[in-house]
Short mmCIF file of C-alpha atoms in Angstrom, two decimals:
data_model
loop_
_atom_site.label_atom_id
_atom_site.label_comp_id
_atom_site.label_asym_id
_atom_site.label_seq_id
_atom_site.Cartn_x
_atom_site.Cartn_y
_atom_site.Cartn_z
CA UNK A 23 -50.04 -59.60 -28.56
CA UNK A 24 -46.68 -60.63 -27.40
CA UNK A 25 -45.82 -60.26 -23.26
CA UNK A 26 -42.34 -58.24 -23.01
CA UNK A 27 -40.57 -61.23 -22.50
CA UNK A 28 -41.26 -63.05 -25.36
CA UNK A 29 -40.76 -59.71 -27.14
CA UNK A 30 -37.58 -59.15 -25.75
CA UNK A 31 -36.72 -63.02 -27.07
CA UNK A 32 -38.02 -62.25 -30.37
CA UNK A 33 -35.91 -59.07 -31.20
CA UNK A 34 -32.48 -60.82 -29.86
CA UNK A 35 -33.37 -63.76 -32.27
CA UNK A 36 -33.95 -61.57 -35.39
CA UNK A 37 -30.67 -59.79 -34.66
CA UNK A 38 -28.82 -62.84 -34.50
CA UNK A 39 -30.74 -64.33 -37.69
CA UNK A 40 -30.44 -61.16 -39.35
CA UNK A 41 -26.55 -60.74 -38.38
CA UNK A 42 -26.16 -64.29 -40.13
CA UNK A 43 -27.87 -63.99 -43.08
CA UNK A 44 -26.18 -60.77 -43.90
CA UNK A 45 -22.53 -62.50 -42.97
CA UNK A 46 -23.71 -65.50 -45.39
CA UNK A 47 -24.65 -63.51 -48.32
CA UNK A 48 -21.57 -61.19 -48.16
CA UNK A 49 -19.62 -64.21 -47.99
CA UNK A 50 -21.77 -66.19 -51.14
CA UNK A 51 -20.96 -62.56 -53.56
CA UNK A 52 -17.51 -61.88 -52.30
CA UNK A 53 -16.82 -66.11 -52.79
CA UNK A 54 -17.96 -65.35 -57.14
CA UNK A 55 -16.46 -62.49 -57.33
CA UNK A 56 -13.14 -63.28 -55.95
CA UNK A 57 -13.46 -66.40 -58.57
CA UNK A 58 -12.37 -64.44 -61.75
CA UNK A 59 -10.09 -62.25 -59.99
CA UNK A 60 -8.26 -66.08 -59.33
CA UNK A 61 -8.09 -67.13 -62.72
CA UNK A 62 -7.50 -63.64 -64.34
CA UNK A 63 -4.67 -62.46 -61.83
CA UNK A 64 -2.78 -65.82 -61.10
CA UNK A 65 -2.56 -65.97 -65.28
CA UNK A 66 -1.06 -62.68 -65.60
CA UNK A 67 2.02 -64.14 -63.16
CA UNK A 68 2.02 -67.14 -64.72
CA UNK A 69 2.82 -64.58 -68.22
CA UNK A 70 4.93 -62.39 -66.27
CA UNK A 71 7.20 -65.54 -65.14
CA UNK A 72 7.33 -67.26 -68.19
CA UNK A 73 8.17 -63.67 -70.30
CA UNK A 74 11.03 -63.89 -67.68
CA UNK A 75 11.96 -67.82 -68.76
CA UNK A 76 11.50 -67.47 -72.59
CA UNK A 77 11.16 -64.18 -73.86
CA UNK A 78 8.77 -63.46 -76.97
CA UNK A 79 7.31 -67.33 -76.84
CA UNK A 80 3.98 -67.46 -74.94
CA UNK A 81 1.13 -65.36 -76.09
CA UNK A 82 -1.68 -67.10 -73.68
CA UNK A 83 -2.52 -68.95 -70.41
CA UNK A 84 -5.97 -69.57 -70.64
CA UNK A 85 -7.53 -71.07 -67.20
CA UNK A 86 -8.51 -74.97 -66.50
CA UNK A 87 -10.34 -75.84 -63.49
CA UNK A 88 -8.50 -78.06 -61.25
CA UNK A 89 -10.98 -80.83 -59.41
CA UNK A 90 -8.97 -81.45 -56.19
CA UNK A 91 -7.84 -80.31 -52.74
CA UNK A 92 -5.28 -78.34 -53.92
CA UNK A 93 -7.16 -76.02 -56.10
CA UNK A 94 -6.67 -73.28 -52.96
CA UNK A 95 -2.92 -73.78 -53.52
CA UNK A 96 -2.69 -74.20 -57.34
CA UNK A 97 -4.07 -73.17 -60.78
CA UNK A 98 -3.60 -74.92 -63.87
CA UNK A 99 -3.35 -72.81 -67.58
CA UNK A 100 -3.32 -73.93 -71.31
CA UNK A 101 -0.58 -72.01 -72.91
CA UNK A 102 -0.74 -70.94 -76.49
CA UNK A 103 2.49 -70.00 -78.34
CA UNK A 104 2.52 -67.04 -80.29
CA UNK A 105 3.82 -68.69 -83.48
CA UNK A 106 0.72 -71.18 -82.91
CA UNK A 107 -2.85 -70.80 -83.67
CA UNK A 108 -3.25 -73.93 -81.97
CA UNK A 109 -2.52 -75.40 -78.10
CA UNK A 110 0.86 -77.18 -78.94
CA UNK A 111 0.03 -79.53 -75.56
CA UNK A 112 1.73 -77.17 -73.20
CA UNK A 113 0.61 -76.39 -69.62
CA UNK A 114 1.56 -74.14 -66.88
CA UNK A 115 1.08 -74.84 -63.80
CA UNK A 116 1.37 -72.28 -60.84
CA UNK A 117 1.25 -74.19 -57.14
CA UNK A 118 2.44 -72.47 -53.78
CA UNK A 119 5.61 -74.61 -53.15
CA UNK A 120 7.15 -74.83 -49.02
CA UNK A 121 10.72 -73.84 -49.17
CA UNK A 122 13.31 -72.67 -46.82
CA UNK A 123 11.82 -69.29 -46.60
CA UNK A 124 8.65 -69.97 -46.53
CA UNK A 125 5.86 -70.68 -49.46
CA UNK A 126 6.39 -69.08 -52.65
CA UNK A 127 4.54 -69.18 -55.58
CA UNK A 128 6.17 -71.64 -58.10
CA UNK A 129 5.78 -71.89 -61.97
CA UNK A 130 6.14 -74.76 -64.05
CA UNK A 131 5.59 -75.84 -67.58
CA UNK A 132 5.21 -79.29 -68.35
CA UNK A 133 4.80 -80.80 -71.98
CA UNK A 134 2.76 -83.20 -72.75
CA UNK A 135 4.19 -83.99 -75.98
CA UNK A 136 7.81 -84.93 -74.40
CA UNK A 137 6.99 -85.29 -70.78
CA UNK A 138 9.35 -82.85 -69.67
CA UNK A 139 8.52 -80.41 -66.54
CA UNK A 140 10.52 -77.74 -65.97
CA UNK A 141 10.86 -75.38 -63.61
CA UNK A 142 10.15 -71.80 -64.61
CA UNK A 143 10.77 -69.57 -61.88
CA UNK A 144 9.02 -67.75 -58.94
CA UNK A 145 6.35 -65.51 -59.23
CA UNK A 146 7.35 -63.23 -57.01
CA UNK A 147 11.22 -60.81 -57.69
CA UNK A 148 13.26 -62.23 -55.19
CA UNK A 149 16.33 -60.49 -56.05
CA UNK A 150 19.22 -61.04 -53.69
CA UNK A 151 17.45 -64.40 -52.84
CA UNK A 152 17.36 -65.57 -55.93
CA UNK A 153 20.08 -67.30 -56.18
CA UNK A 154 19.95 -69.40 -52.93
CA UNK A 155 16.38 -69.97 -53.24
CA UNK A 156 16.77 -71.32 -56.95
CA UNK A 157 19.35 -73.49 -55.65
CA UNK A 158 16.36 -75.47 -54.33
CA UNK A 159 15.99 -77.07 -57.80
CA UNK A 160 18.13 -79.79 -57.75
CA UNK A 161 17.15 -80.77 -53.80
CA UNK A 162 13.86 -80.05 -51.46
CA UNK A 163 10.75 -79.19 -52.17
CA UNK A 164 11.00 -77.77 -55.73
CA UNK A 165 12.05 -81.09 -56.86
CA UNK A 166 9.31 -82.89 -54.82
CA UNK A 167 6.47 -80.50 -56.58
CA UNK A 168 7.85 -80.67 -60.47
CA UNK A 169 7.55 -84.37 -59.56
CA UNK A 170 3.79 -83.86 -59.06
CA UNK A 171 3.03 -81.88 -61.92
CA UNK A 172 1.97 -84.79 -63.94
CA UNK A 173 -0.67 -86.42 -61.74
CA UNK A 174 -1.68 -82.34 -60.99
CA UNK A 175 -2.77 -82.05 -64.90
CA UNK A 176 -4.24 -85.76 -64.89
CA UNK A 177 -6.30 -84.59 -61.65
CA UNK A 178 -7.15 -81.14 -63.98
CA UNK A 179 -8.70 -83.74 -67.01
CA UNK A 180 -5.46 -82.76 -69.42
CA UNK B 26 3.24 -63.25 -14.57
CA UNK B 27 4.99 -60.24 -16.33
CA UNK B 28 7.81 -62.90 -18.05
CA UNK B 29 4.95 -65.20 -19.04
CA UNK B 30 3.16 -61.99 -20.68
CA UNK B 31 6.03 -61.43 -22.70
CA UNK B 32 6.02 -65.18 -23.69
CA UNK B 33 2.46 -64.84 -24.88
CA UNK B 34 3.10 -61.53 -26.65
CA UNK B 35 6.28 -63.37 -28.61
CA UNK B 36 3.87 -66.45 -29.30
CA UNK B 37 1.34 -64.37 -30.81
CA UNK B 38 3.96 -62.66 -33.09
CA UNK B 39 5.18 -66.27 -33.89
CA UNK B 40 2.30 -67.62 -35.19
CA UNK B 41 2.34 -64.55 -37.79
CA UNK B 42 5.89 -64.44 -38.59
CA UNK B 43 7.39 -68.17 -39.13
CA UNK B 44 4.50 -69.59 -41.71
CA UNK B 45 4.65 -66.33 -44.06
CA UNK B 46 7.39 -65.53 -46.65
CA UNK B 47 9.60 -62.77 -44.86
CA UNK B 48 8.31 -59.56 -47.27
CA UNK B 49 6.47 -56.49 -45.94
CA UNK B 50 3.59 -56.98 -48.28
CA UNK B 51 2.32 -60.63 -46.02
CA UNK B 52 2.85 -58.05 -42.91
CA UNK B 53 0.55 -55.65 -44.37
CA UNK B 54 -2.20 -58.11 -45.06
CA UNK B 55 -1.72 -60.16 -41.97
CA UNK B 56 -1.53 -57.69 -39.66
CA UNK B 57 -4.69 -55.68 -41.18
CA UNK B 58 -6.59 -58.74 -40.49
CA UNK B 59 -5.26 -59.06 -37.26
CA UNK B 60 -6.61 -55.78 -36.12
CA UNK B 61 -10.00 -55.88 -37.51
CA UNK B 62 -10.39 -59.05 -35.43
CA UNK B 63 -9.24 -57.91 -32.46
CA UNK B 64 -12.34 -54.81 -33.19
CA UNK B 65 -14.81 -56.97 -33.77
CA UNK B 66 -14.13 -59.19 -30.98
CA UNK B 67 -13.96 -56.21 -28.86
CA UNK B 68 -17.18 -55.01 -30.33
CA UNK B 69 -19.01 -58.56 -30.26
CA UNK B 70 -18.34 -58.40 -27.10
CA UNK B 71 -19.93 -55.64 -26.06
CA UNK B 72 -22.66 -56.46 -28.23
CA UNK B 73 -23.01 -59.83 -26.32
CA UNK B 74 -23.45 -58.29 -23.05
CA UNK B 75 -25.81 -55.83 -24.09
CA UNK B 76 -28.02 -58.41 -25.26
CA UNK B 77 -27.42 -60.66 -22.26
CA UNK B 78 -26.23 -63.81 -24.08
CA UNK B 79 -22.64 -64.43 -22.73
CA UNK B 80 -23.82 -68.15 -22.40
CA UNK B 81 -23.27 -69.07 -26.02
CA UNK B 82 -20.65 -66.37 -26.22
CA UNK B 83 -17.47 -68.39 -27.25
CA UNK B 84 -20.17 -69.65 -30.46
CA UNK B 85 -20.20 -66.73 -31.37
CA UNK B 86 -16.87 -65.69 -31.44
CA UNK B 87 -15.57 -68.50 -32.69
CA UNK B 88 -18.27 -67.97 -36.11
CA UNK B 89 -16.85 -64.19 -36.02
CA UNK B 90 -13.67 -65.31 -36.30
CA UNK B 91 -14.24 -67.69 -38.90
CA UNK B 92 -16.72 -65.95 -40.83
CA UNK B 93 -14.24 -62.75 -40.55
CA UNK B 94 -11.03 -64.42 -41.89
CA UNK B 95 -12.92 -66.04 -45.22
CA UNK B 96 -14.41 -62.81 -46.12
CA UNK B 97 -10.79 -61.33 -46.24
CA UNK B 98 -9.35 -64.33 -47.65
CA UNK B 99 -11.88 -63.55 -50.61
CA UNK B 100 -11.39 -59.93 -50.70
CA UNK B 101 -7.54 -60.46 -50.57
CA UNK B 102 -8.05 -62.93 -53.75
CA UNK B 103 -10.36 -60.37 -55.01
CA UNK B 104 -7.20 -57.45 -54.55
CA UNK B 105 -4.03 -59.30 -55.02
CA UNK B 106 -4.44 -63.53 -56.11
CA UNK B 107 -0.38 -64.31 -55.69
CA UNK B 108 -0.94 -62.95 -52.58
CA UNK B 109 -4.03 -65.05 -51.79
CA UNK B 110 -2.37 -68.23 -53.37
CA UNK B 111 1.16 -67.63 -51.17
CA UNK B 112 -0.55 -67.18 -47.76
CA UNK B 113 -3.08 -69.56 -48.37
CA UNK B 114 -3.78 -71.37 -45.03
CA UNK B 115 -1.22 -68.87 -42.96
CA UNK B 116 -4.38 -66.38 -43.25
CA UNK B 117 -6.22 -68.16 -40.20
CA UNK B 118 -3.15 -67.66 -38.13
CA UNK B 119 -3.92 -63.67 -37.20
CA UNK B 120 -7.62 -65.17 -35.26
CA UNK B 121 -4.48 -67.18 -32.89
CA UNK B 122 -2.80 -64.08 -32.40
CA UNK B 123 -5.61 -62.12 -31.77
CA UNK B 124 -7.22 -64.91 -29.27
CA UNK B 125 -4.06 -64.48 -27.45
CA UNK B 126 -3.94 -60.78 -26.92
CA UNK B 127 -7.28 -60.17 -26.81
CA UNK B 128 -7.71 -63.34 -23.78
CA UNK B 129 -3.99 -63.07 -22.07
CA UNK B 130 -2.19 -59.81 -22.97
CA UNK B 131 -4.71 -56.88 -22.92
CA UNK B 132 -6.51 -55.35 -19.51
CA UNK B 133 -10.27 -54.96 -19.26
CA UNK B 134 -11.64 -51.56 -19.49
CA UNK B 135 -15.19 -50.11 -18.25
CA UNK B 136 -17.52 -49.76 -21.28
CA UNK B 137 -16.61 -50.02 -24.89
CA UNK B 138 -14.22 -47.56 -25.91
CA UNK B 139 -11.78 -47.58 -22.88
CA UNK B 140 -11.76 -51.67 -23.46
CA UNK B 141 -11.45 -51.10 -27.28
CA UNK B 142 -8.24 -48.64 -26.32
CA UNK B 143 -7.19 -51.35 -24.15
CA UNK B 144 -7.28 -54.01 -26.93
CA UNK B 145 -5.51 -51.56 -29.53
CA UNK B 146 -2.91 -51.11 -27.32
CA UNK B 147 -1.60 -54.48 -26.82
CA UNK B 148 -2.49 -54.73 -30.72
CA UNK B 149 -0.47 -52.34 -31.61
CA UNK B 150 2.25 -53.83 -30.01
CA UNK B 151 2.63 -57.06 -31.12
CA UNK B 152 1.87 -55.24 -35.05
CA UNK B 153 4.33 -52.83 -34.40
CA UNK B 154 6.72 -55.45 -34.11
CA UNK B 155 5.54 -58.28 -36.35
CA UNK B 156 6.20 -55.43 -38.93
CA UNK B 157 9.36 -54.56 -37.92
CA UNK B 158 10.48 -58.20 -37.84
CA UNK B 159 9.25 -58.46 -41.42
CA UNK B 160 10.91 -55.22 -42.67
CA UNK B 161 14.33 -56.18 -41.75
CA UNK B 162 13.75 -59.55 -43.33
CA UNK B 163 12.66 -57.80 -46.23
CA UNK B 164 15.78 -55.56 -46.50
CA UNK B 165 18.32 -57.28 -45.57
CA UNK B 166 17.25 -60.90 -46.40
CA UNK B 167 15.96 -60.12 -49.84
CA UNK B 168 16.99 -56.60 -50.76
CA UNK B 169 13.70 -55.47 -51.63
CA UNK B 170 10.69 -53.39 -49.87
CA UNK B 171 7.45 -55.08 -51.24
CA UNK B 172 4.24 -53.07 -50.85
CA UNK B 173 0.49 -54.38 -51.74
CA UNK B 174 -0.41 -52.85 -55.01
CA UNK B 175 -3.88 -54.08 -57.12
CA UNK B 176 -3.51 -57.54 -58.20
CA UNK B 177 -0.05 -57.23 -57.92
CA UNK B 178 2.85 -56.99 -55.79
CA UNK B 179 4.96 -53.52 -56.08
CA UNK B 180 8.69 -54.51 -55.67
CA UNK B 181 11.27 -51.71 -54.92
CA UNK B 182 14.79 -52.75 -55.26
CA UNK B 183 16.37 -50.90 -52.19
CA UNK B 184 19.80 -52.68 -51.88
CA UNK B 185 21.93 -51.16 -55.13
CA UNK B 186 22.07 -54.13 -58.02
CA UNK B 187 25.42 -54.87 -57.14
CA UNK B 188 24.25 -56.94 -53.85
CA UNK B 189 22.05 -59.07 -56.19
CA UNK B 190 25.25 -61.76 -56.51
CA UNK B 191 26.17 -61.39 -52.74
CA UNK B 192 24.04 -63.69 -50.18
CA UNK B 193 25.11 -61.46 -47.49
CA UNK B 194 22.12 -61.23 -45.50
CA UNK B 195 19.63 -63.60 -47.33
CA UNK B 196 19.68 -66.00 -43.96
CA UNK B 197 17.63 -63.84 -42.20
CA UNK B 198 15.25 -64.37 -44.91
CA UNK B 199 15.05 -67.43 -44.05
CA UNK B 200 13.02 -69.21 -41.52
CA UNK B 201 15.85 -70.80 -39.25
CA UNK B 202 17.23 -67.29 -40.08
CA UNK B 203 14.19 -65.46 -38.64
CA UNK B 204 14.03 -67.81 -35.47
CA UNK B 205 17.81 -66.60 -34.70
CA UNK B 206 16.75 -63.06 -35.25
CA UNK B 207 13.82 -63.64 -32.41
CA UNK B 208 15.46 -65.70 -30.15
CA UNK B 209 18.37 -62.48 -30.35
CA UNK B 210 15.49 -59.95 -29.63
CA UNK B 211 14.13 -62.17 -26.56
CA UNK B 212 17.73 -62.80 -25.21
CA UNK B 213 18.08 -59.09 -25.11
CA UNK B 214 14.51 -57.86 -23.28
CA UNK B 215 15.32 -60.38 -20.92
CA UNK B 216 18.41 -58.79 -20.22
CA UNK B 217 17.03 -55.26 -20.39
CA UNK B 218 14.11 -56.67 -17.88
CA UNK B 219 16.58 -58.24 -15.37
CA UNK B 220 18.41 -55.03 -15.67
CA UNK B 221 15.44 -52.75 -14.83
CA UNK B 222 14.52 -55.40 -12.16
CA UNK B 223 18.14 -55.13 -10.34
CA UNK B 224 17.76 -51.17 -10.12
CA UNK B 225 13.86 -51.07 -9.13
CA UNK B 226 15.17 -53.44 -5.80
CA UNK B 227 18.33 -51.25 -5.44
CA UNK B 228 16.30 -47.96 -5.22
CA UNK B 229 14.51 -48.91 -1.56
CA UNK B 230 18.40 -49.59 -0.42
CA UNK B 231 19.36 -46.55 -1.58
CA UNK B 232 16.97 -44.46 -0.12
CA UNK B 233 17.27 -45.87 2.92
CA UNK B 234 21.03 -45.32 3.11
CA UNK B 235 20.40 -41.52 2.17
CA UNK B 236 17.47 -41.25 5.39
#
């Protein structure tokens, strides 16, 4: 039998072993279920935005993973058209963007059919700041990202 | 030691307010996060002492904090993603804020609940204001009062549609715009401090004239 020392020791390590192992495997099931929630909620703004940009032509974003370091601070879709069965080679790309007040979640379509990236709007309703945030397109940071888009969707395999 | 207190308490409301987009929504989730750290701490604590192991007792906060701050980053993908995806890295900024009032701004109390009331109270404080910061940012900078809804954001337009064309205001959106705002409020309670300082030293003059 164990003195009341060792007994005491013994108790204080199972809380402490028992504390972590319950921390861990909240953190494993919370870490695959917050997964779907990602891919499913970031493509619904990624729809909302581009509904915004042009109206009636998008009828899908379907998710691709993205293999890099900035997979906490992007998400890369397919989109499908709704006049196309088919993907007609056009990607969305959704990627928190630094700007003069503060990050904002920035949407861009890029083509892969004429290499064009465009900028497609914020997916958050900015209202009166609109207009001097999207005044960030032709200078800072906006410009800096839809620069990046390309090697973003090489780094995602499309 | 009371002006360097107030430093600490506008530091700690920095580190929240400058990295995040100025809307009430961020507020919300930040300073939720903020709070349950500063309880758990509180009740680690406690829990540390009972057990007798305040020798590996910054370990173990510092693996609170962490572990603490990924759980909520998951359940905040897990409730709102743009929200996740905006704040990103900005969501480990509440465990410096609460570090700081917890360690610097709060008193020590005799057993648990008086220290938890303690640690609420200076808490409350720096949330109380870390809101307020981000509600006038909110209004006047952007025109809108945003509110955490599931898996989205719920946007109310509060300025009338007609301010939509008029960047009246949108500076303090901003982030230089914010740091003007702050560096206004801190001109000010120094003032108001000096103030109350002046009149505290008058008062043993005054009495004295009256004996």
């Amino acid at each position: 039998m164990l003195d009341k020392e060792n007994k005491e020791i013994l108790i204080k390590t199972g809380i402490i072993a028992g504390a972590v192992i319950v921390i861990l495997t909240l953190l494993i099931l919370m870490t695959f279920l917050a997964r779907k929630s990602w891919e499913r909620g970031l493509s619904d703004e990624v729809m909302t935005t581009l509904e915004q940009y042009s109206p009636g032509i998008y009828k899908d974003a379907t998710f691709i993973e993205l293999e890099s370091n900035l997979a906490s601070s992007a998400a890369v879709y397919a989109l499908e058209r709704k006049t196309s069965a088919n993907s007609t080679g056009e990607y969305a790309v959704i990627v928190r963007v630094p700007g003069i007040a503060g990050p904002m979640p920035a949407v861009f379509i890029h083509s892969k059919n004429s290499k064009i990236t465009e900028f497609a709007g914020y997916a958050v309703d900015n209202y009166k700041g609109k207009f001097v945030l999207s005044g960030e397109k032709s200078f800072g940071s906006l410009s800096y990202w839809q620069s990046k888009i390309e090697r973003i969707l090489e780094k995602a395999g499309v | 030691m009371r002006n360097s207190k107030t430093y600490i308490f506008f530091a700690a409301a920095l580190a929240m307010i400058i990295p995040v987009p100025g809307r009430t929504v961020f507020a919300v989730y930040l300073l939720v996060l903020f709070n349950i750290l500063i309880v758990l701490t509180t009740l680690l604590n406690s829990g540390i002492k009972k057990l007798g192991l305040e020798k590996h007792d910054r370990i173990f906060f510092a693996l609170e904090i962490i572990s603490v701050t990924i759980l909520y980053k998951q359940i905040m993908t897990l409730i709102c993603p743009v929200v996740s995806l905006t704040l990103s890295f900005a969501i480990y900024l509440p465990a410096v804020s609460s570090v700081l009032a917890v360690y610097f701004l709060s008193e020590k109390g005799n057993g648990i609940k008086e220290d938890l009331c303690e640690k609420l109270k200076s808490s409350g404080k720096i949330s109380l204001f870390v809101f307020c910061i981000f509600l006038v940012r909110d209004i006047i900078g952007f025109g809108t009062l945003t509110l955490p809804g599931w898996k989205k954001i719920i946007t109310l337009h509060i300025l009338p549609s007609v301010s939509e064309k008029l960047s009246l205001g949108v500076f303090f959106a901003t982030i230089p715009g914010c740091l003007v705002l702050i560096a206004v409020i801190l001109f000010c309670s120094q003032i108001f401090a000096s103030g109350k300082k002046i009149e505290k030293t008058a008062e043993p003059d005054s009495t004295e004239e009256n004996k």
